[in-house]
Amino acid sequence: EVQLVESGGGLVQPGGSLRLSCTVSGFTVSNNYMTWVRQAPGKGLEWLSVIYADGNTNYADSVKGRFTTSRDNYRNILFLQMDSLRAEDTAIYYCTKCLSYGFDIWGQGTMVTVSS
Amino acid sequence: DNRLTQSPSSLSASVGDRVTITCRANEIIRKLLNWYQQKPGKAPKLLIYSTSTLQIGVPSRFSGSGSGTEYTLTISSLQPDDFATYYCQQSHSSPWTFGQGTKVEIK
């Protein structure tokens, strides 16, 4: 069964760090484009990053230099390292698989709250 | 950034109505435009990718069209399960971006 399961969310203070994981089953992370998308409470969707099959990455301006997307090909896990967190980073974070540049498989999301 | 503007932001419609949502981009996106449906408390679901290709399992009452900077999602006959928020998203140029969403409510 194709499945994405995010974990690692929680409460963190402003300026802190958090690493999200996306455990993948049913397909190989390294053979696909994978992205992170977030949704602040009551707001719309915001694309954050993509990691291509060749390992290259790209980021939204709002997180560039603070967030890093990587993957563990052996364990088939996608990561989002989030540093210098701000209150406006509070959101549900989703990992997704890409199909022809659309996001066809989504995880259930993990909530990140940045607050003192 | 290539901003996507959806219209309307919300609409009220009845079961059986034909519904059209428009997504306009600031720049040409060469049909790399996707549509998602999201229900409260759930992850979004891909409906249509590359402007007009229906994702597997999506009912044929959904269709997409467009070119250049203007794209549309049409629901030919609205069903009770279709009341949700819809988002367009472009993958032509980085950063990939979403529209602000269109909430479809019951009249």
mmCIF file with all atom_site columns, N, CA and C in Angstrom, chain A residues 35 37 39 43-47 50 52 58 60-61 94 98-104 106-107, chain B residues 1 32 34 36 38 42-46 49-50 55 87 89 91 94-100:
data_model
loop_
_atom_site.group_PDB
_atom_site.id
_atom_site.type_symbol
_atom_site.label_atom_id
_atom_site.label_alt_id
_atom_site.label_comp_id
_atom_site.label_asym_id
_atom_site.label_entity_id
_atom_site.label_seq_id
_atom_site.pdbx_PDB_ins_code
_atom_site.Cartn_x
_atom_site.Cartn_y
_atom_site.Cartn_z
_atom_site.occupancy
_atom_site.B_iso_or_equiv
_atom_site.pdbx_formal_charge
_atom_site.auth_seq_id
_atom_site.auth_comp_id
_atom_site.auth_asym_id
_atom_site.auth_atom_id
_atom_site.pdbx_PDB_model_num
ATOM 1   N N  . THR A 1 35  ? 7.750   16.510 -2.076  1.00 0.00 ? 35  THR A N  1
ATOM 2   C CA . THR A 1 35  ? 7.632   17.894 -1.631  1.00 0.00 ? 35  THR A CA 1
ATOM 3   C C  . THR A 1 35  ? 7.120   17.980 -0.197  1.00 0.00 ? 35  THR A C  1
ATOM 4   N N  . VAL A 1 37  ? 4.540   20.631 1.946   1.00 0.00 ? 37  VAL A N  1
ATOM 5   C CA . VAL A 1 37  ? 3.514   21.660 1.825   1.00 0.00 ? 37  VAL A CA 1
ATOM 6   C C  . VAL A 1 37  ? 2.991   21.922 3.231   1.00 0.00 ? 37  VAL A C  1
ATOM 7   N N  . GLN A 1 39  ? 0.067   24.216 5.862   1.00 0.00 ? 39  GLN A N  1
ATOM 8   C CA . GLN A 1 39  ? -1.196  24.940 5.932   1.00 0.00 ? 39  GLN A CA 1
ATOM 9   C C  . GLN A 1 39  ? -1.350  25.513 7.325   1.00 0.00 ? 39  GLN A C  1
ATOM 10  N N  . LYS A 1 43  ? -5.984  28.719 7.078   1.00 0.00 ? 43  LYS A N  1
ATOM 11  C CA . LYS A 1 43  ? -5.435  29.365 5.870   1.00 0.00 ? 43  LYS A CA 1
ATOM 12  C C  . LYS A 1 43  ? -5.304  28.373 4.716   1.00 0.00 ? 43  LYS A C  1
ATOM 13  N N  . GLY A 1 44  ? -4.771  28.866 3.589   1.00 0.00 ? 44  GLY A N  1
ATOM 14  C CA . GLY A 1 44  ? -4.594  28.032 2.408   1.00 0.00 ? 44  GLY A CA 1
ATOM 15  C C  . GLY A 1 44  ? -3.300  27.239 2.440   1.00 0.00 ? 44  GLY A C  1
ATOM 16  N N  . LEU A 1 45  ? -3.038  26.587 1.319   1.00 0.00 ? 45  LEU A N  1
ATOM 17  C CA . LEU A 1 45  ? -1.870  25.740 1.186   1.00 0.00 ? 45  LEU A CA 1
ATOM 18  C C  . LEU A 1 45  ? -0.657  26.543 0.735   1.00 0.00 ? 45  LEU A C  1
ATOM 19  N N  . GLU A 1 46  ? 0.498   26.190 1.263   1.00 0.00 ? 46  GLU A N  1
ATOM 20  C CA . GLU A 1 46  ? 1.750   26.854 0.883   1.00 0.00 ? 46  GLU A CA 1
ATOM 21  C C  . GLU A 1 46  ? 2.785   25.788 0.550   1.00 0.00 ? 46  GLU A C  1
ATOM 22  N N  . TRP A 1 47  ? 3.262   25.795 -0.693  1.00 0.00 ? 47  TRP A N  1
ATOM 23  C CA . TRP A 1 47  ? 4.335   24.892 -1.076  1.00 0.00 ? 47  TRP A CA 1
ATOM 24  C C  . TRP A 1 47  ? 5.641   25.363 -0.445  1.00 0.00 ? 47  TRP A C  1
ATOM 25  N N  . VAL A 1 50  ? 10.888  21.095 -2.707  1.00 0.00 ? 50  VAL A N  1
ATOM 26  C CA . VAL A 1 50  ? 10.884  19.879 -3.515  1.00 0.00 ? 50  VAL A CA 1
ATOM 27  C C  . VAL A 1 50  ? 12.292  19.292 -3.485  1.00 0.00 ? 50  VAL A C  1
ATOM 28  N N  . TYR A 1 52  ? 14.285  16.597 -5.882  1.00 0.00 ? 52  TYR A N  1
ATOM 29  C CA . TYR A 1 52  ? 14.162  15.868 -7.126  1.00 0.00 ? 52  TYR A CA 1
ATOM 30  C C  . TYR A 1 52  ? 14.830  14.501 -7.001  1.00 0.00 ? 52  TYR A C  1
ATOM 31  N N  . ASN A 1 58  ? 14.772  22.592 -4.078  1.00 0.00 ? 58  ASN A N  1
ATOM 32  C CA . ASN A 1 58  ? 14.336  23.946 -4.326  1.00 0.00 ? 58  ASN A CA 1
ATOM 33  C C  . ASN A 1 58  ? 13.381  24.338 -3.202  1.00 0.00 ? 58  ASN A C  1
ATOM 34  N N  . ALA A 1 60  ? 10.717  27.497 -1.233  1.00 0.00 ? 60  ALA A N  1
ATOM 35  C CA . ALA A 1 60  ? 9.987   28.752 -1.236  1.00 0.00 ? 60  ALA A CA 1
ATOM 36  C C  . ALA A 1 60  ? 10.840  29.820 -0.556  1.00 0.00 ? 60  ALA A C  1
ATOM 37  N N  . ASP A 1 61  ? 10.654  31.060 -0.958  1.00 0.00 ? 61  ASP A N  1
ATOM 38  C CA . ASP A 1 61  ? 11.431  32.149 -0.377  1.00 0.00 ? 61  ASP A CA 1
ATOM 39  C C  . ASP A 1 61  ? 11.220  32.251 1.130   1.00 0.00 ? 61  ASP A C  1
ATOM 40  N N  . TYR A 1 94  ? 2.641   18.810 5.558   1.00 0.00 ? 94  TYR A N  1
ATOM 41  C CA . TYR A 1 94  ? 2.364   17.606 4.782   1.00 0.00 ? 94  TYR A CA 1
ATOM 42  C C  . TYR A 1 94  ? 3.569   17.273 3.905   1.00 0.00 ? 94  TYR A C  1
ATOM 43  N N  . CYS A 1 98  ? 5.150   13.444 -5.931  1.00 0.00 ? 98  CYS A N  1
ATOM 44  C CA . CYS A 1 98  ? 4.770   14.144 -7.155  1.00 0.00 ? 98  CYS A CA 1
ATOM 45  C C  . CYS A 1 98  ? 4.468   13.162 -8.287  1.00 0.00 ? 98  CYS A C  1
ATOM 46  N N  . LEU A 1 99  ? 3.455   13.498 -9.071  1.00 0.00 ? 99  LEU A N  1
ATOM 47  C CA . LEU A 1 99  ? 3.110   12.767 -10.290 1.00 0.00 ? 99  LEU A CA 1
ATOM 48  C C  . LEU A 1 99  ? 2.943   13.814 -11.379 1.00 0.00 ? 99  LEU A C  1
ATOM 49  N N  . SER A 1 100 ? 3.822   13.775 -12.371 1.00 0.00 ? 100 SER A N  1
ATOM 50  C CA . SER A 1 100 ? 3.738   14.767 -13.448 1.00 0.00 ? 100 SER A CA 1
ATOM 51  C C  . SER A 1 100 ? 3.579   16.179 -12.877 1.00 0.00 ? 100 SER A C  1
ATOM 52  N N  . TYR A 1 101 ? 4.328   16.456 -11.811 1.00 0.00 ? 101 TYR A N  1
ATOM 53  C CA . TYR A 1 101 ? 4.375   17.779 -11.176 1.00 0.00 ? 101 TYR A CA 1
ATOM 54  C C  . TYR A 1 101 ? 3.133   18.123 -10.367 1.00 0.00 ? 101 TYR A C  1
ATOM 55  N N  . GLY A 1 102 ? 2.165   17.174 -10.304 1.00 0.00 ? 102 GLY A N  1
ATOM 56  C CA . GLY A 1 102 ? 1.075   17.330 -9.355  1.00 0.00 ? 102 GLY A CA 1
ATOM 57  C C  . GLY A 1 102 ? 1.378   16.487 -8.134  1.00 0.00 ? 102 GLY A C  1
ATOM 58  N N  . PHE A 1 103 ? 0.749   16.801 -7.003  1.00 0.00 ? 103 PHE A N  1
ATOM 59  C CA . PHE A 1 103 ? 1.028   16.091 -5.751  1.00 0.00 ? 103 PHE A CA 1
ATOM 60  C C  . PHE A 1 103 ? -0.056  15.030 -5.554  1.00 0.00 ? 103 PHE A C  1
ATOM 61  N N  . ASP A 1 104 ? 0.271   13.780 -5.906  1.00 0.00 ? 104 ASP A N  1
ATOM 62  C CA . ASP A 1 104 ? -0.774  12.774 -5.967  1.00 0.00 ? 104 ASP A CA 1
ATOM 63  C C  . ASP A 1 104 ? -0.974  11.995 -4.684  1.00 0.00 ? 104 ASP A C  1
ATOM 64  N N  . TRP A 1 106 ? -0.529  12.239 -0.455  1.00 0.00 ? 106 TRP A N  1
ATOM 65  C CA . TRP A 1 106 ? -0.281  13.120 0.684   1.00 0.00 ? 106 TRP A CA 1
ATOM 66  C C  . TRP A 1 106 ? -0.260  12.296 1.969   1.00 0.00 ? 106 TRP A C  1
ATOM 67  N N  . GLY A 1 107 ? 0.546   12.744 2.905   1.00 0.00 ? 107 GLY A N  1
ATOM 68  C CA . GLY A 1 107 ? 0.463   12.195 4.239   1.00 0.00 ? 107 GLY A CA 1
ATOM 69  C C  . GLY A 1 107 ? -0.712  12.806 4.986   1.00 0.00 ? 107 GLY A C  1
ATOM 70  N N  . ASP B 2 1   ? 7.724   35.665 -7.967  1.00 0.00 ? 1   ASP B N  1
ATOM 71  C CA . ASP B 2 1   ? 6.885   34.470 -7.832  1.00 0.00 ? 1   ASP B CA 1
ATOM 72  C C  . ASP B 2 1   ? 5.690   34.566 -8.784  1.00 0.00 ? 1   ASP B C  1
ATOM 73  N N  . LEU B 2 32  ? 1.079   23.519 -16.841 1.00 0.00 ? 32  LEU B N  1
ATOM 74  C CA . LEU B 2 32  ? 1.506   22.801 -15.635 1.00 0.00 ? 32  LEU B CA 1
ATOM 75  C C  . LEU B 2 32  ? 0.692   23.300 -14.447 1.00 0.00 ? 32  LEU B C  1
ATOM 76  N N  . ASN B 2 34  ? -2.458  22.264 -11.712 1.00 0.00 ? 34  ASN B N  1
ATOM 77  C CA . ASN B 2 34  ? -3.108  21.143 -11.052 1.00 0.00 ? 34  ASN B CA 1
ATOM 78  C C  . ASN B 2 34  ? -4.223  21.659 -10.145 1.00 0.00 ? 34  ASN B C  1
ATOM 79  N N  . TYR B 2 36  ? -6.778  20.646 -6.690  1.00 0.00 ? 36  TYR B N  1
ATOM 80  C CA . TYR B 2 36  ? -6.930  19.811 -5.506  1.00 0.00 ? 36  TYR B CA 1
ATOM 81  C C  . TYR B 2 36  ? -8.260  20.123 -4.832  1.00 0.00 ? 36  TYR B C  1
ATOM 82  N N  . GLN B 2 38  ? -10.005 19.846 -0.967  1.00 0.00 ? 38  GLN B N  1
ATOM 83  C CA . GLN B 2 38  ? -9.725  19.604 0.439   1.00 0.00 ? 38  GLN B CA 1
ATOM 84  C C  . GLN B 2 38  ? -11.003 19.730 1.273   1.00 0.00 ? 38  GLN B C  1
ATOM 85  N N  . LYS B 2 42  ? -8.878  17.206 6.615   1.00 0.00 ? 42  LYS B N  1
ATOM 86  C CA . LYS B 2 42  ? -8.275  16.184 5.759   1.00 0.00 ? 42  LYS B CA 1
ATOM 87  C C  . LYS B 2 42  ? -7.162  16.781 4.905   1.00 0.00 ? 42  LYS B C  1
ATOM 88  N N  . ALA B 2 43  ? -6.262  15.904 4.446   1.00 0.00 ? 43  ALA B N  1
ATOM 89  C CA . ALA B 2 43  ? -5.252  16.338 3.498   1.00 0.00 ? 43  ALA B CA 1
ATOM 90  C C  . ALA B 2 43  ? -5.906  16.598 2.140   1.00 0.00 ? 43  ALA B C  1
ATOM 91  N N  . PRO B 2 44  ? -5.327  17.487 1.360   1.00 0.00 ? 44  PRO B N  1
ATOM 92  C CA . PRO B 2 44  ? -5.846  17.715 0.010   1.00 0.00 ? 44  PRO B CA 1
ATOM 93  C C  . PRO B 2 44  ? -5.752  16.451 -0.836  1.00 0.00 ? 44  PRO B C  1
ATOM 94  N N  . LYS B 2 45  ? -6.584  16.434 -1.867  1.00 0.00 ? 45  LYS B N  1
ATOM 95  C CA . LYS B 2 45  ? -6.637  15.308 -2.795  1.00 0.00 ? 45  LYS B CA 1
ATOM 96  C C  . LYS B 2 45  ? -6.447  15.851 -4.203  1.00 0.00 ? 45  LYS B C  1
ATOM 97  N N  . LEU B 2 46  ? -5.542  15.237 -4.960  1.00 0.00 ? 46  LEU B N  1
ATOM 98  C CA . LEU B 2 46  ? -5.318  15.658 -6.344  1.00 0.00 ? 46  LEU B CA 1
ATOM 99  C C  . LEU B 2 46  ? -6.497  15.232 -7.203  1.00 0.00 ? 46  LEU B C  1
ATOM 100 N N  . TYR B 2 49  ? -4.358  16.960 -13.006 1.00 0.00 ? 49  TYR B N  1
ATOM 101 C CA . TYR B 2 49  ? -2.997  17.453 -13.182 1.00 0.00 ? 49  TYR B CA 1
ATOM 102 C C  . TYR B 2 49  ? -2.742  17.795 -14.641 1.00 0.00 ? 49  TYR B C  1
ATOM 103 N N  . SER B 2 50  ? -1.745  18.615 -14.836 1.00 0.00 ? 50  SER B N  1
ATOM 104 C CA . SER B 2 50  ? -1.404  19.088 -16.189 1.00 0.00 ? 50  SER B CA 1
ATOM 105 C C  . SER B 2 50  ? -2.628  19.615 -16.915 1.00 0.00 ? 50  SER B C  1
ATOM 106 N N  . GLN B 2 55  ? -7.083  12.573 -12.353 1.00 0.00 ? 55  GLN B N  1
ATOM 107 C CA . GLN B 2 55  ? -6.395  11.587 -11.526 1.00 0.00 ? 55  GLN B CA 1
ATOM 108 C C  . GLN B 2 55  ? -7.261  10.336 -11.422 1.00 0.00 ? 55  GLN B C  1
ATOM 109 N N  . TYR B 2 87  ? -8.268  24.124 -4.650  1.00 0.00 ? 87  TYR B N  1
ATOM 110 C CA . TYR B 2 87  ? -7.044  24.904 -4.864  1.00 0.00 ? 87  TYR B CA 1
ATOM 111 C C  . TYR B 2 87  ? -6.435  24.578 -6.224  1.00 0.00 ? 87  TYR B C  1
ATOM 112 N N  . GLN B 2 89  ? -2.755  24.941 -8.421  1.00 0.00 ? 89  GLN B N  1
ATOM 113 C CA . GLN B 2 89  ? -1.330  24.947 -8.071  1.00 0.00 ? 89  GLN B CA 1
ATOM 114 C C  . GLN B 2 89  ? -0.518  24.838 -9.357  1.00 0.00 ? 89  GLN B C  1
ATOM 115 N N  . SER B 2 91  ? 3.226   24.204 -11.294 1.00 0.00 ? 91  SER B N  1
ATOM 116 C CA . SER B 2 91  ? 4.553   23.599 -11.155 1.00 0.00 ? 91  SER B CA 1
ATOM 117 C C  . SER B 2 91  ? 5.447   23.990 -12.326 1.00 0.00 ? 91  SER B C  1
ATOM 118 N N  . SER B 2 94  ? 9.631   27.774 -10.334 1.00 0.00 ? 94  SER B N  1
ATOM 119 C CA . SER B 2 94  ? 9.882   27.809 -8.898  1.00 0.00 ? 94  SER B CA 1
ATOM 120 C C  . SER B 2 94  ? 9.897   29.254 -8.413  1.00 0.00 ? 94  SER B C  1
ATOM 121 N N  . PRO B 2 95  ? 9.301   29.529 -7.257  1.00 0.00 ? 95  PRO B N  1
ATOM 122 C CA . PRO B 2 95  ? 8.660   28.572 -6.356  1.00 0.00 ? 95  PRO B CA 1
ATOM 123 C C  . PRO B 2 95  ? 7.291   28.140 -6.861  1.00 0.00 ? 95  PRO B C  1
ATOM 124 N N  . TRP B 2 96  ? 7.009   26.842 -6.734  1.00 0.00 ? 96  TRP B N  1
ATOM 125 C CA . TRP B 2 96  ? 5.677   26.360 -7.054  1.00 0.00 ? 96  TRP B CA 1
ATOM 126 C C  . TRP B 2 96  ? 4.692   27.053 -6.128  1.00 0.00 ? 96  TRP B C  1
ATOM 127 N N  . THR B 2 97  ? 3.513   27.380 -6.637  1.00 0.00 ? 97  THR B N  1
ATOM 128 C CA . THR B 2 97  ? 2.585   28.171 -5.842  1.00 0.00 ? 97  THR B CA 1
ATOM 129 C C  . THR B 2 97  ? 1.173   27.617 -5.945  1.00 0.00 ? 97  THR B C  1
ATOM 130 N N  . PHE B 2 98  ? 0.372   27.908 -4.912  1.00 0.00 ? 98  PHE B N  1
ATOM 131 C CA . PHE B 2 98  ? -1.036  27.564 -4.859  1.00 0.00 ? 98  PHE B CA 1
ATOM 132 C C  . PHE B 2 98  ? -1.869  28.833 -4.996  1.00 0.00 ? 98  PHE B C  1
ATOM 133 N N  . GLY B 2 99  ? -3.074  28.668 -5.529  1.00 0.00 ? 99  GLY B N  1
ATOM 134 C CA . GLY B 2 99  ? -4.060  29.717 -5.408  1.00 0.00 ? 99  GLY B CA 1
ATOM 135 C C  . GLY B 2 99  ? -4.563  29.785 -3.973  1.00 0.00 ? 99  GLY B C  1
ATOM 136 N N  . GLN B 2 100 ? -5.357  30.815 -3.695  1.00 0.00 ? 100 GLN B N  1
ATOM 137 C CA . GLN B 2 100 ? -5.798  31.052 -2.330  1.00 0.00 ? 100 GLN B CA 1
ATOM 138 C C  . GLN B 2 100 ? -6.960  30.154 -1.908  1.00 0.00 ? 100 GLN B C  1
#
